[in-house]
Coordinates of N, CA, C and O in Angstrom, one line a residue:
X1 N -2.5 22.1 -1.0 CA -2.1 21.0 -1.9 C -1.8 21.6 -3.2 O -2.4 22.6 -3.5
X2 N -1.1 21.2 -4.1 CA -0.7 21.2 -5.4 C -1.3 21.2 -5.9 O -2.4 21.3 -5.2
X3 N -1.5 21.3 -7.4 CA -3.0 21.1 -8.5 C -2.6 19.5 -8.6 O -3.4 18.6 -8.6
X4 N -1.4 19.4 -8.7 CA -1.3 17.4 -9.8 C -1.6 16.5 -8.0 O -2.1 15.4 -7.8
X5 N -1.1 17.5 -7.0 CA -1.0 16.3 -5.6 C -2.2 16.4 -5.6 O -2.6 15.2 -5.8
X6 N -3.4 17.3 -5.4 CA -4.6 17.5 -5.1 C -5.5 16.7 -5.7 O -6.3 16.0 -5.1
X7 N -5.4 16.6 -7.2 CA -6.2 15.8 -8.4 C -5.7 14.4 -8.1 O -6.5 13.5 -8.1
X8 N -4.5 14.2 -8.0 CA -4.6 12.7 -7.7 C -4.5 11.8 -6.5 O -4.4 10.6 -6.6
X9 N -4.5 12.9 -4.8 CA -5.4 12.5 -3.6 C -6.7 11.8 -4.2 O -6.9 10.6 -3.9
X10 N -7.5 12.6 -5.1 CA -8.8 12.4 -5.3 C -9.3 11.6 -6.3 O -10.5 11.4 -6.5
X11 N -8.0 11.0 -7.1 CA -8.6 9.6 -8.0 C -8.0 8.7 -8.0 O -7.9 7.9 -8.9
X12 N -7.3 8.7 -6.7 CA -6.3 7.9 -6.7 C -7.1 6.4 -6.5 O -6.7 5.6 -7.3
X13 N -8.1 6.0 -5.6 CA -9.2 5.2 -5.3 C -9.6 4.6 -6.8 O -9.0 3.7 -7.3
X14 N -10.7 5.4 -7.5 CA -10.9 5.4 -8.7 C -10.2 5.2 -9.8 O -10.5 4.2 -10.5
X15 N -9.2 6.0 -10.0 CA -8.5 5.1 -10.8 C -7.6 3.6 -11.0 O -7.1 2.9 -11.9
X16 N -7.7 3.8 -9.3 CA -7.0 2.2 -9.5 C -8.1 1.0 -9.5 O -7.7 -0.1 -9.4
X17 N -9.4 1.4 -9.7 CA -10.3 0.0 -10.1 C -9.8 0.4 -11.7 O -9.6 -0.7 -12.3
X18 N -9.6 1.3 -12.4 CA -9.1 0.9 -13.8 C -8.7 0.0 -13.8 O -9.3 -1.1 -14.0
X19 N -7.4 0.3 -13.5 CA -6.1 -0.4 -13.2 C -6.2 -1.6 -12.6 O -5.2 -2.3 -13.0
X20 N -6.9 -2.1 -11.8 CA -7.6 -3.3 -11.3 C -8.4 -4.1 -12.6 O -8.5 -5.4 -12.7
X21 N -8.8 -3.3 -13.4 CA -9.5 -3.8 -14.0 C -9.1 -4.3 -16.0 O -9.7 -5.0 -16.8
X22 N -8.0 -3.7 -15.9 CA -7.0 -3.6 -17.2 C -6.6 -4.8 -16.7 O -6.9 -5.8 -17.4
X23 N -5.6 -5.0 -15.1 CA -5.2 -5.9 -14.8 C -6.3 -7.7 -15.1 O -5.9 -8.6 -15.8
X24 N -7.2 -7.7 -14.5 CA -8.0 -8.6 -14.5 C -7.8 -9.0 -15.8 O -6.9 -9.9 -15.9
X25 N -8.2 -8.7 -16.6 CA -8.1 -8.6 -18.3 C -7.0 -9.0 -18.8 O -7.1 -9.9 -19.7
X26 N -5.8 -8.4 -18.4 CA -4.6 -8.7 -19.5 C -3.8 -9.5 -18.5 O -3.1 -10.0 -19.3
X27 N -3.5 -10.0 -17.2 CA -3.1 -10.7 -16.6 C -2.9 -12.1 -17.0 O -3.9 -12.5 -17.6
X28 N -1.9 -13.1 -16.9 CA -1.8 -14.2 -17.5 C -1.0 -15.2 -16.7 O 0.1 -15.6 -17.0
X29 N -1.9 -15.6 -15.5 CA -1.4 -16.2 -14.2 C -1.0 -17.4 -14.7 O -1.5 -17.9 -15.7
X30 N 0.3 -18.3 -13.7 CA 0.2 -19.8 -14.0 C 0.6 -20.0 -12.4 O 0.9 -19.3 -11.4
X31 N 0.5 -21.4 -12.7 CA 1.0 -21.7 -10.7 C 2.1 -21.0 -10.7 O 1.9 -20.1 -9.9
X32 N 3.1 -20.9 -11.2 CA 4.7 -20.6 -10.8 C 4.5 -19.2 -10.6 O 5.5 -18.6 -10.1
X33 N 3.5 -18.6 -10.9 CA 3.6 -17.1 -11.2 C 2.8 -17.1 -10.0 O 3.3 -16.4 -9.1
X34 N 1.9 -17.6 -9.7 CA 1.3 -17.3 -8.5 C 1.4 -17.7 -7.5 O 0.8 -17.3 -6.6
X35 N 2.6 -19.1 -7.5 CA 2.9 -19.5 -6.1 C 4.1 -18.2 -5.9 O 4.4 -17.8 -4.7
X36 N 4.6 -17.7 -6.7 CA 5.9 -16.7 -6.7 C 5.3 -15.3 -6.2 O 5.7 -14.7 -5.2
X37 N 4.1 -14.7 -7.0 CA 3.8 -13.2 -6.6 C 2.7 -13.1 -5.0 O 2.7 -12.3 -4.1
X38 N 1.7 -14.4 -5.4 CA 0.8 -13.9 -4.0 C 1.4 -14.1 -2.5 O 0.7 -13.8 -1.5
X39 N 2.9 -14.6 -2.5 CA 3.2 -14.6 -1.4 C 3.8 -13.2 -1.0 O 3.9 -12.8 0.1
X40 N 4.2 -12.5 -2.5 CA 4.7 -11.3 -2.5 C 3.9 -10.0 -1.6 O 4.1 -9.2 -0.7
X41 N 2.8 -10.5 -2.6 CA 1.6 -9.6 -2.4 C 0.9 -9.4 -0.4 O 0.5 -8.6 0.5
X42 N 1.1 -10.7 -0.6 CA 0.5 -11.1 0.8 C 1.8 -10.1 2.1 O 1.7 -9.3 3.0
X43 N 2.5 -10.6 1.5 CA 3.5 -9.4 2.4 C 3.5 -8.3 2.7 O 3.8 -7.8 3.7
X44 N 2.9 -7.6 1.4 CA 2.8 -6.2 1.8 C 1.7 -5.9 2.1 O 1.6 -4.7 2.1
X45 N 0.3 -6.6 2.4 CA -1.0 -6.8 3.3 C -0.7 -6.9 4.4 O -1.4 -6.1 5.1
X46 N 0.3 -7.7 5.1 CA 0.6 -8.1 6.3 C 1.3 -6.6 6.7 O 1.1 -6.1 7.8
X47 N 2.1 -5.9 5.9 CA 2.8 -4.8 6.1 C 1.8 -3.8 6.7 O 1.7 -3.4 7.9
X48 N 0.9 -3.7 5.1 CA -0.2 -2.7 5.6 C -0.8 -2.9 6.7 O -0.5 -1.8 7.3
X49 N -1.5 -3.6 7.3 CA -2.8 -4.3 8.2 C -1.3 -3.7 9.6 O -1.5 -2.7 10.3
X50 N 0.0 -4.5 9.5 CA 0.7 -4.1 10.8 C 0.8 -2.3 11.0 O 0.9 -1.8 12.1
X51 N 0.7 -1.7 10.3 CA 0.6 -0.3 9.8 C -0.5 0.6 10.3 O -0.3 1.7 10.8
X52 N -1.6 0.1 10.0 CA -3.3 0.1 10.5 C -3.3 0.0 12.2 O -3.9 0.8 13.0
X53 N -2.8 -0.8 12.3 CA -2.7 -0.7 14.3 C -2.0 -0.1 15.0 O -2.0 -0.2 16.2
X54 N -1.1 0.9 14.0 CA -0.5 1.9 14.5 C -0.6 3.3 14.2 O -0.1 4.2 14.7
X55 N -1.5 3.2 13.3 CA -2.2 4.9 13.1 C -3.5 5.4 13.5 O -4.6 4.8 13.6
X56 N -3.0 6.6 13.7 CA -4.2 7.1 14.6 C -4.1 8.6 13.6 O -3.3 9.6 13.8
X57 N -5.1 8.4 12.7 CA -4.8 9.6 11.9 C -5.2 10.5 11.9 O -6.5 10.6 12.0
X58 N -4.6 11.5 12.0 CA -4.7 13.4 12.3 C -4.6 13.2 14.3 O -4.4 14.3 14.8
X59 N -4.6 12.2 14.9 CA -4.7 12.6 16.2 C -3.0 12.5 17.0 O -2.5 13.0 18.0
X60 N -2.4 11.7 16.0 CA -0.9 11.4 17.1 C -0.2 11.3 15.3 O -0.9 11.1 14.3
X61 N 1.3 11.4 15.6 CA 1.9 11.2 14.9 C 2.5 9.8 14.8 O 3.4 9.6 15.6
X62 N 2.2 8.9 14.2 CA 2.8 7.9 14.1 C 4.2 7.7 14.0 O 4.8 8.0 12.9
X63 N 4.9 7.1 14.8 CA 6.5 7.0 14.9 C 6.7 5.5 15.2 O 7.8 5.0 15.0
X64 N 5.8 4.8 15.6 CA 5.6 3.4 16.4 C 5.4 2.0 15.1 O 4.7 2.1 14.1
X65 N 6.2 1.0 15.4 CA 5.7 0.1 14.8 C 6.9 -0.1 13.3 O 8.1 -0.3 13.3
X66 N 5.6 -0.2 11.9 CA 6.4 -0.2 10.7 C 6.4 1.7 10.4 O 6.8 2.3 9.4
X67 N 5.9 2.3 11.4 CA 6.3 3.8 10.8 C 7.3 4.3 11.8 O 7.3 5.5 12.1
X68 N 8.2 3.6 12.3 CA 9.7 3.7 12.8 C 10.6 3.2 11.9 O 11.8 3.5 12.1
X69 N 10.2 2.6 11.1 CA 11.2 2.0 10.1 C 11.0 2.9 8.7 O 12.0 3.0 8.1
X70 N 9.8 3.6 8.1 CA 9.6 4.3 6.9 C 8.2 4.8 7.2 O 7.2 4.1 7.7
X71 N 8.3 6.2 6.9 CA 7.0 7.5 7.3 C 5.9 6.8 6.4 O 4.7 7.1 6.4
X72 N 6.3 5.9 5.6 CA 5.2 5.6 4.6 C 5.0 4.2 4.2 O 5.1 3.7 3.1
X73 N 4.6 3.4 5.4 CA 4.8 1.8 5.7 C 3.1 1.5 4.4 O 3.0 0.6 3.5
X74 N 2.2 2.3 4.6 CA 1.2 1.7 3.8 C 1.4 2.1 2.7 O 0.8 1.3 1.9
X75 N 2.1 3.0 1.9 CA 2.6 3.2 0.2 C 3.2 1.7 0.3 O 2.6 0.9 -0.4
X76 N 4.5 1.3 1.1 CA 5.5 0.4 0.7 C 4.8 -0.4 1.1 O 5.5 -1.4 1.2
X77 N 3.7 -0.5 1.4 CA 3.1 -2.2 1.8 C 1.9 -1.9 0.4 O 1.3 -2.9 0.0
X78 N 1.6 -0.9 0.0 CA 0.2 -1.1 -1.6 C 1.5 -1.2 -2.9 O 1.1 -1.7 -3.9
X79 N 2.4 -0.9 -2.8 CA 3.7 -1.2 -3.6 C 4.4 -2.5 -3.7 O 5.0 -3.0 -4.7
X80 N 4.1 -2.9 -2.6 CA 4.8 -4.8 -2.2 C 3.9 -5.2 -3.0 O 4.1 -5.4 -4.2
X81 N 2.4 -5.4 -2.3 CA 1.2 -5.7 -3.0 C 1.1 -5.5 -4.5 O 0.8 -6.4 -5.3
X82 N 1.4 -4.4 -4.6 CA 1.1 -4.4 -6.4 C 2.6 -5.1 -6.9 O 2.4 -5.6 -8.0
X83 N 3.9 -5.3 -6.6 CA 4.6 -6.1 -7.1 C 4.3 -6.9 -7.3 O 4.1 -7.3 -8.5
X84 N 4.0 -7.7 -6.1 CA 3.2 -9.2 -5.8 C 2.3 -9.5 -7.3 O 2.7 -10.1 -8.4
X85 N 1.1 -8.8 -6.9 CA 0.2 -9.1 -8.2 C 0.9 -9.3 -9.7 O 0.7 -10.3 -10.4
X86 N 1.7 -8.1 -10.0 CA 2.5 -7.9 -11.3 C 3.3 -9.3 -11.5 O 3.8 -9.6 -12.6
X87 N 3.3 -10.0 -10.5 CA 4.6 -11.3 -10.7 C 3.2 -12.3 -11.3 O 3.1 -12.9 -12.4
X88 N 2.2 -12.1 -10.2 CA 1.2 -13.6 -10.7 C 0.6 -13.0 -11.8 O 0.1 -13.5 -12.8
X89 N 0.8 -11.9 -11.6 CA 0.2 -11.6 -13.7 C 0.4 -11.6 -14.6 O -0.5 -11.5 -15.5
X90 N 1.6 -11.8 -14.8 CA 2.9 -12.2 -15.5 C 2.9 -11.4 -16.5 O 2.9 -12.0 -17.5
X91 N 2.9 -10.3 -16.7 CA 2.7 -8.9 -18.0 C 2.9 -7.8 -17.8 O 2.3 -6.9 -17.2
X92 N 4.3 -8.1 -18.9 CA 5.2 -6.7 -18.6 C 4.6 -5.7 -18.7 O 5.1 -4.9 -17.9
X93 N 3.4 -5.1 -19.6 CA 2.9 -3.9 -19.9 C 2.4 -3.4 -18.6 O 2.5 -2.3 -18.2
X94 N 1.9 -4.4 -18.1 CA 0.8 -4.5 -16.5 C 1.9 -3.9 -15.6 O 1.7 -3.2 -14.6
X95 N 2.9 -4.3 -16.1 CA 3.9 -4.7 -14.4 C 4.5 -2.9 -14.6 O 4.9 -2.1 -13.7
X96 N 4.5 -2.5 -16.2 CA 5.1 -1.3 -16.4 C 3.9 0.0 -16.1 O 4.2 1.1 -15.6
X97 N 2.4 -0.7 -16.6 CA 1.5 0.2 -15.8 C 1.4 0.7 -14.3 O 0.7 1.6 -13.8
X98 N 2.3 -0.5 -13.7 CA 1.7 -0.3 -12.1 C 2.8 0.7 -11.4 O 2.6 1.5 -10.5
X99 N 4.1 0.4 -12.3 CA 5.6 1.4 -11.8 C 4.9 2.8 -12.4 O 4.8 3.7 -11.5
X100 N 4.5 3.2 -13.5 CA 3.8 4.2 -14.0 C 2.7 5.2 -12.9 O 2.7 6.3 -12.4
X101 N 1.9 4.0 -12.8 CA 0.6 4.5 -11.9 C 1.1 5.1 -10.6 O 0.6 6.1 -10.1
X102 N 2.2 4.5 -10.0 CA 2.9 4.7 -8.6 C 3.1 6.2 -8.6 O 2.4 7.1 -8.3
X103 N 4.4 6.2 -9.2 CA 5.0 7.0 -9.5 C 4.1 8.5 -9.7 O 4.3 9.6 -9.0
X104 N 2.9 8.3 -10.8 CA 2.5 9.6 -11.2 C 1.1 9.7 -9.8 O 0.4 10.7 -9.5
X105 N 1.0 8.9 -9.5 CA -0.5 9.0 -8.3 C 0.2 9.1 -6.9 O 0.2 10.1 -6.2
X106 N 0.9 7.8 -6.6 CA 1.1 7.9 -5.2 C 2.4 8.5 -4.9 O 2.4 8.8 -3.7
X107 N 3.6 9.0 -5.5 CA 4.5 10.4 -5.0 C 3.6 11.0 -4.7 O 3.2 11.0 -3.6
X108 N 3.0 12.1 -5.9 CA 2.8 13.3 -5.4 C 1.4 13.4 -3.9 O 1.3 14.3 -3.2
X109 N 0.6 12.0 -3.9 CA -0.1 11.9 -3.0 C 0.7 11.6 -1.4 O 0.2 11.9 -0.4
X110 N 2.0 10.9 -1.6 CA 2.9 11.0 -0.4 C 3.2 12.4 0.0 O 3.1 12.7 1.2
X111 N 3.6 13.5 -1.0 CA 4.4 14.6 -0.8 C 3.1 15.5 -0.3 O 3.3 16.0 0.8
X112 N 1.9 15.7 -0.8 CA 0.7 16.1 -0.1 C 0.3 15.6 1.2 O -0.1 16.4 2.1
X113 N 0.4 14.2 1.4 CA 0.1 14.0 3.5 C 1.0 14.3 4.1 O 0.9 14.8 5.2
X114 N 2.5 13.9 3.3 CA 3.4 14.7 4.0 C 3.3 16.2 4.5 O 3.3 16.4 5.7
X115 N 3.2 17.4 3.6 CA 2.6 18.6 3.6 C 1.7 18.6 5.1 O 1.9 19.2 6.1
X116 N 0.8 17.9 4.8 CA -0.3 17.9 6.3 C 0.4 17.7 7.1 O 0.8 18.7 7.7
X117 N 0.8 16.7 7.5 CA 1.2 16.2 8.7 C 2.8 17.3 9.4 O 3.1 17.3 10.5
X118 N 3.2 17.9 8.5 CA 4.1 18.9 9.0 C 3.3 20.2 9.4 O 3.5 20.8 10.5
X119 N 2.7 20.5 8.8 CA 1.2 21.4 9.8 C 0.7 21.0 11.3 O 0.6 21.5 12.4
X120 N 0.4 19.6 10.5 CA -0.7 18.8 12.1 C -0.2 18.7 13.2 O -0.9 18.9 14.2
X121 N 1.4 18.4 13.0 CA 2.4 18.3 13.9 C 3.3 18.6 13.8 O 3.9 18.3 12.8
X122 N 3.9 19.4 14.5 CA 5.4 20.3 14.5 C 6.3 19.6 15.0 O 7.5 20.1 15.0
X123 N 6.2 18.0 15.5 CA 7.4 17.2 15.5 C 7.8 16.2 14.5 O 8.6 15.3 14.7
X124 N 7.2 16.6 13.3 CA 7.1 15.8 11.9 C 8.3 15.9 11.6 O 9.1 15.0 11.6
X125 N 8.8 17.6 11.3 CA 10.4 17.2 11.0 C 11.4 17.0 11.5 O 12.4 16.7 10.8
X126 N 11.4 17.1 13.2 CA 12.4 15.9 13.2 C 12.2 14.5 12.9 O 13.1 13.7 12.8
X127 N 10.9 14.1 12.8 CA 10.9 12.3 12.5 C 11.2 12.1 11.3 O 11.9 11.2 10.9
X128 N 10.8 13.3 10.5 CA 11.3 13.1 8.3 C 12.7 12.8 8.7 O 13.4 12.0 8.0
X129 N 13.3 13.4 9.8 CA 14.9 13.7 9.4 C 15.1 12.2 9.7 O 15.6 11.8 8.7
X130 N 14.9 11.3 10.6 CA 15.7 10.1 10.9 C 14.8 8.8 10.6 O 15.2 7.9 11.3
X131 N 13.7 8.6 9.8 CA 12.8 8.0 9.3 C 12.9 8.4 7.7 O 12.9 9.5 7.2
X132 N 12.9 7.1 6.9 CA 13.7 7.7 5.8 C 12.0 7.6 5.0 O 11.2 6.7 5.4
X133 N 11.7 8.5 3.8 CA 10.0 8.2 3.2 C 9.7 6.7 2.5 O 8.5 6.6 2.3
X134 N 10.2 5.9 2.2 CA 9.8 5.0 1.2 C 10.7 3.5 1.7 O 10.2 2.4 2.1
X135 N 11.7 3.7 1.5 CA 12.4 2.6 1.7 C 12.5 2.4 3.4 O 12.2 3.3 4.1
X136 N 12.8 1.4 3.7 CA 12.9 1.3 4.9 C 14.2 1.3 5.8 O 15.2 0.6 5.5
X137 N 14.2 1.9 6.7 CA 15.6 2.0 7.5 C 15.8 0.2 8.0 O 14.9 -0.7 7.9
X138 N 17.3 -0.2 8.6 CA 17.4 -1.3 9.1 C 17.2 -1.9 10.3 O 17.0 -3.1 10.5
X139 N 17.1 -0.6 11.1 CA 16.6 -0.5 12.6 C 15.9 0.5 13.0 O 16.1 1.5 12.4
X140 N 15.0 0.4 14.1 CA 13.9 1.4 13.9 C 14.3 2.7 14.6 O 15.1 2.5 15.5
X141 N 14.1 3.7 14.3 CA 14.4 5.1 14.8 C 13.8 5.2 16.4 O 14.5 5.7 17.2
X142 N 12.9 4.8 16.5 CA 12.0 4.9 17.7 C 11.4 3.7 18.2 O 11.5 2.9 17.3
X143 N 10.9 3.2 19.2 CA 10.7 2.3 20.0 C 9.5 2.3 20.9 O 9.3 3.5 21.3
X144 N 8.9 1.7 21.4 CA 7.6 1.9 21.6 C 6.5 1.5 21.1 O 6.7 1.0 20.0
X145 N 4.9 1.6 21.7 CA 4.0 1.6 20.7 C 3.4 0.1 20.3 O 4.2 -0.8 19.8
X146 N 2.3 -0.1 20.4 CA 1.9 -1.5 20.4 C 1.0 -1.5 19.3 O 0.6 -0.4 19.2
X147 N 0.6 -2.4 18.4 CA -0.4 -2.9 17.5 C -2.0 -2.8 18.2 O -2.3 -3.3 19.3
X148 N -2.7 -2.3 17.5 CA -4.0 -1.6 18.7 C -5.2 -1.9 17.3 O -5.7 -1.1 16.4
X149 N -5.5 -3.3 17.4 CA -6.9 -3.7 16.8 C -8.1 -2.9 16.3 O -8.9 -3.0 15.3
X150 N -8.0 -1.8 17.6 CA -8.9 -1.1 17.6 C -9.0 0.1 16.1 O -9.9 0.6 15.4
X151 N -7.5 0.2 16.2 CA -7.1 1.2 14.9 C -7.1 0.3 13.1 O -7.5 0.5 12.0
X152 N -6.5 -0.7 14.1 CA -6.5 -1.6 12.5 C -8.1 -1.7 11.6 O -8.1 -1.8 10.4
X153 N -9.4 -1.7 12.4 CA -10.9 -1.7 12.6 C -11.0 -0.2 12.0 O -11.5 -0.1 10.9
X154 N -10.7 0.7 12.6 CA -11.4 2.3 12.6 C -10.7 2.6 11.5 O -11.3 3.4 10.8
X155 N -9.3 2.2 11.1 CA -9.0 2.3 9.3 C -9.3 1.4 8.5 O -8.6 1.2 7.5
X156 N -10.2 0.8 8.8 CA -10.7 0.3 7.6 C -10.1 -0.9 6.7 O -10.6 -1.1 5.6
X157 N -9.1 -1.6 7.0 CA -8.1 -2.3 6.6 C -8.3 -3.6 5.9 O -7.6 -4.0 5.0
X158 N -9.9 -4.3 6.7 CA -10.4 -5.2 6.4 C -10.7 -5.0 4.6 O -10.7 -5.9 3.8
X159 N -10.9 -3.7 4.4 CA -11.5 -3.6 2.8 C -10.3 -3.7 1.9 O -10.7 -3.9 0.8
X160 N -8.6 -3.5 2.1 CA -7.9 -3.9 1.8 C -7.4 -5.5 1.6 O -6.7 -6.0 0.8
X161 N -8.2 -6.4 3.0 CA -7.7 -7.6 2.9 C -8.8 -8.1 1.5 O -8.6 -8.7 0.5
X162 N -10.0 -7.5 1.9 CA -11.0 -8.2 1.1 C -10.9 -7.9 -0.3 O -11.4 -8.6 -1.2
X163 N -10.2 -6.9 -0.4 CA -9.9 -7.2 -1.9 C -8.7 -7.6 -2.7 O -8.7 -8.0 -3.9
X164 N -7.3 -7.6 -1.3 CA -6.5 -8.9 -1.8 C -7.0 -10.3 -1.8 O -6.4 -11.3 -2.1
X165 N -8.2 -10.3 -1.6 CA -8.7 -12.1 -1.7 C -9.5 -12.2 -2.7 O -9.5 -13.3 -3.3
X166 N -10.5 -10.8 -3.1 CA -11.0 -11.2 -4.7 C -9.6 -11.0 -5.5 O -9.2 -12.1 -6.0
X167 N -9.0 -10.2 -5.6 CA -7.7 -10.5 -6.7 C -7.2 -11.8 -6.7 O -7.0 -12.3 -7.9
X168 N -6.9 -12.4 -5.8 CA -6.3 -13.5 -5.6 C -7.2 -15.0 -6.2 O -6.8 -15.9 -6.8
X169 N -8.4 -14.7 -5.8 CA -9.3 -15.5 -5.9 C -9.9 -15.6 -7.5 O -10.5 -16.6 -7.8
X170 N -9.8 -14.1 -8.6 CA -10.0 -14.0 -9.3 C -8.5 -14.5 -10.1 O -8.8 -15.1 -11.2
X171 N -7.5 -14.6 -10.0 CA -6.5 -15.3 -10.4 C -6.5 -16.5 -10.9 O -6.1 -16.9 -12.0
X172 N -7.2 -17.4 -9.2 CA -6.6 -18.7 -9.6 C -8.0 -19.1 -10.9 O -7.9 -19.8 -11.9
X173 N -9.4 -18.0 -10.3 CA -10.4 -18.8 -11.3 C -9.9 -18.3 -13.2 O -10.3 -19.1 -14.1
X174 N -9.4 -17.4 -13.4 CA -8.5 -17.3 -14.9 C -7.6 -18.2 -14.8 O -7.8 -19.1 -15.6
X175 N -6.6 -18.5 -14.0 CA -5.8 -19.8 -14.2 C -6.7 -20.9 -14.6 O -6.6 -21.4 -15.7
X176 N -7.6 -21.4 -13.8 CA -8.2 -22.6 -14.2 C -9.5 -22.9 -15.3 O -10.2 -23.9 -15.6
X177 N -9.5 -21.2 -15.7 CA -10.4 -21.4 -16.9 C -10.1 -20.6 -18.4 O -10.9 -20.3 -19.3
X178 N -8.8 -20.5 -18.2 CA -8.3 -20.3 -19.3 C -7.5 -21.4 -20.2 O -6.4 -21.9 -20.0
X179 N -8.2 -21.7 -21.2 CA -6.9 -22.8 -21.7 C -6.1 -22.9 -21.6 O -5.6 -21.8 -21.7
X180 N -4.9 -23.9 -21.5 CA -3.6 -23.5 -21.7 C -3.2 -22.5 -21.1 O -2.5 -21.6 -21.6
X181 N -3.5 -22.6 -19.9 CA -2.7 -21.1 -19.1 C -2.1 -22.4 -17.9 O -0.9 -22.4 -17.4
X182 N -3.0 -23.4 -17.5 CA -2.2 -24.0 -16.3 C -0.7 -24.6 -16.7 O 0.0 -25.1 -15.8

């Protein structure tokens, strides 16, 4: 690994309760903002979680699912999610910290599992070649492969939902106890 990929594998967790927590703070929800972003948000939960039932990490290479359409369905589903949020938070600085935070944390943390996984598996690069990293292709490269509960459980995913529902839940209670914010 890199010195900057390596350092920010390792705070990438960590520093995003900052960032969670700047957010909380400077956020400035109203219904329109939040009937508009948590649906956003919720999207890229549903991304992630479909994502979860398809990896089996370090054991198979994932090609099945939303990682037939992009090598990196859980970045572009914590990316959806944080758009989402940035809309019901309605602040620009927020919404400019989170394109910030991406960019300098989660690239070089893509470009580092990428690194692994062309080690782990020597059929990595042909899938980089026709699986594009971030955005998503329009049809899937590969075919196959079922959604497997079992994986969605053993990654841990549920701790992702549960904290899209305190964010969410800490939203509406600042919407409804801030003055003049509804």
């Amino acid at each position: 690994m890199s010195g900057w990929g390596k350092l920010a594998a390792r705070v990438r967790v960590t520093s995003g309760f900052l960032v969670a927590a700047l957010y909380v703070v400077y956020s400035r929800p109203s219904r329109t903002t939040l009937a508009v972003g948590l649906p956003v948000a919720l999207a890229g939960m549903l991304l992630r979680g479909w994502a979860c039932g398809h990896l089996a990490k370090n054991r198979k290479l994932a090609a099945t699912g939303p990682f037939a359409y992009t090598r990196n369905p859980l970045y572009a589903g914590t990316l959806t999610v944080a758009a989402g949020f940035a809309l019901a938070g309605w602040n620009a600085w927020l919404a400019a910290l989170f394109v910030v935070y991406f960019l300098a944390v989660y690239l070089p943390v893509i470009g580092e599992e990428e690194s692994h996984l062309r080690t782990l598996f020597p059929e990595y690069s042909q899938y980089a070649e026709r699986v594009p990293r971030l955005v998503p292709r329009l049809t899937p490269a590969y075919r196959g492969g079922r959604f497997r509960w079992e994986l969605w459980r053993r990654n841990r995913e549920y701790r992702a939902g549960l904290g899209f529902l305190a964010g969410a839940v800490l939203l509406v209670v600042k919407l409804w106890t801030t003055p003049g914010a509804r």
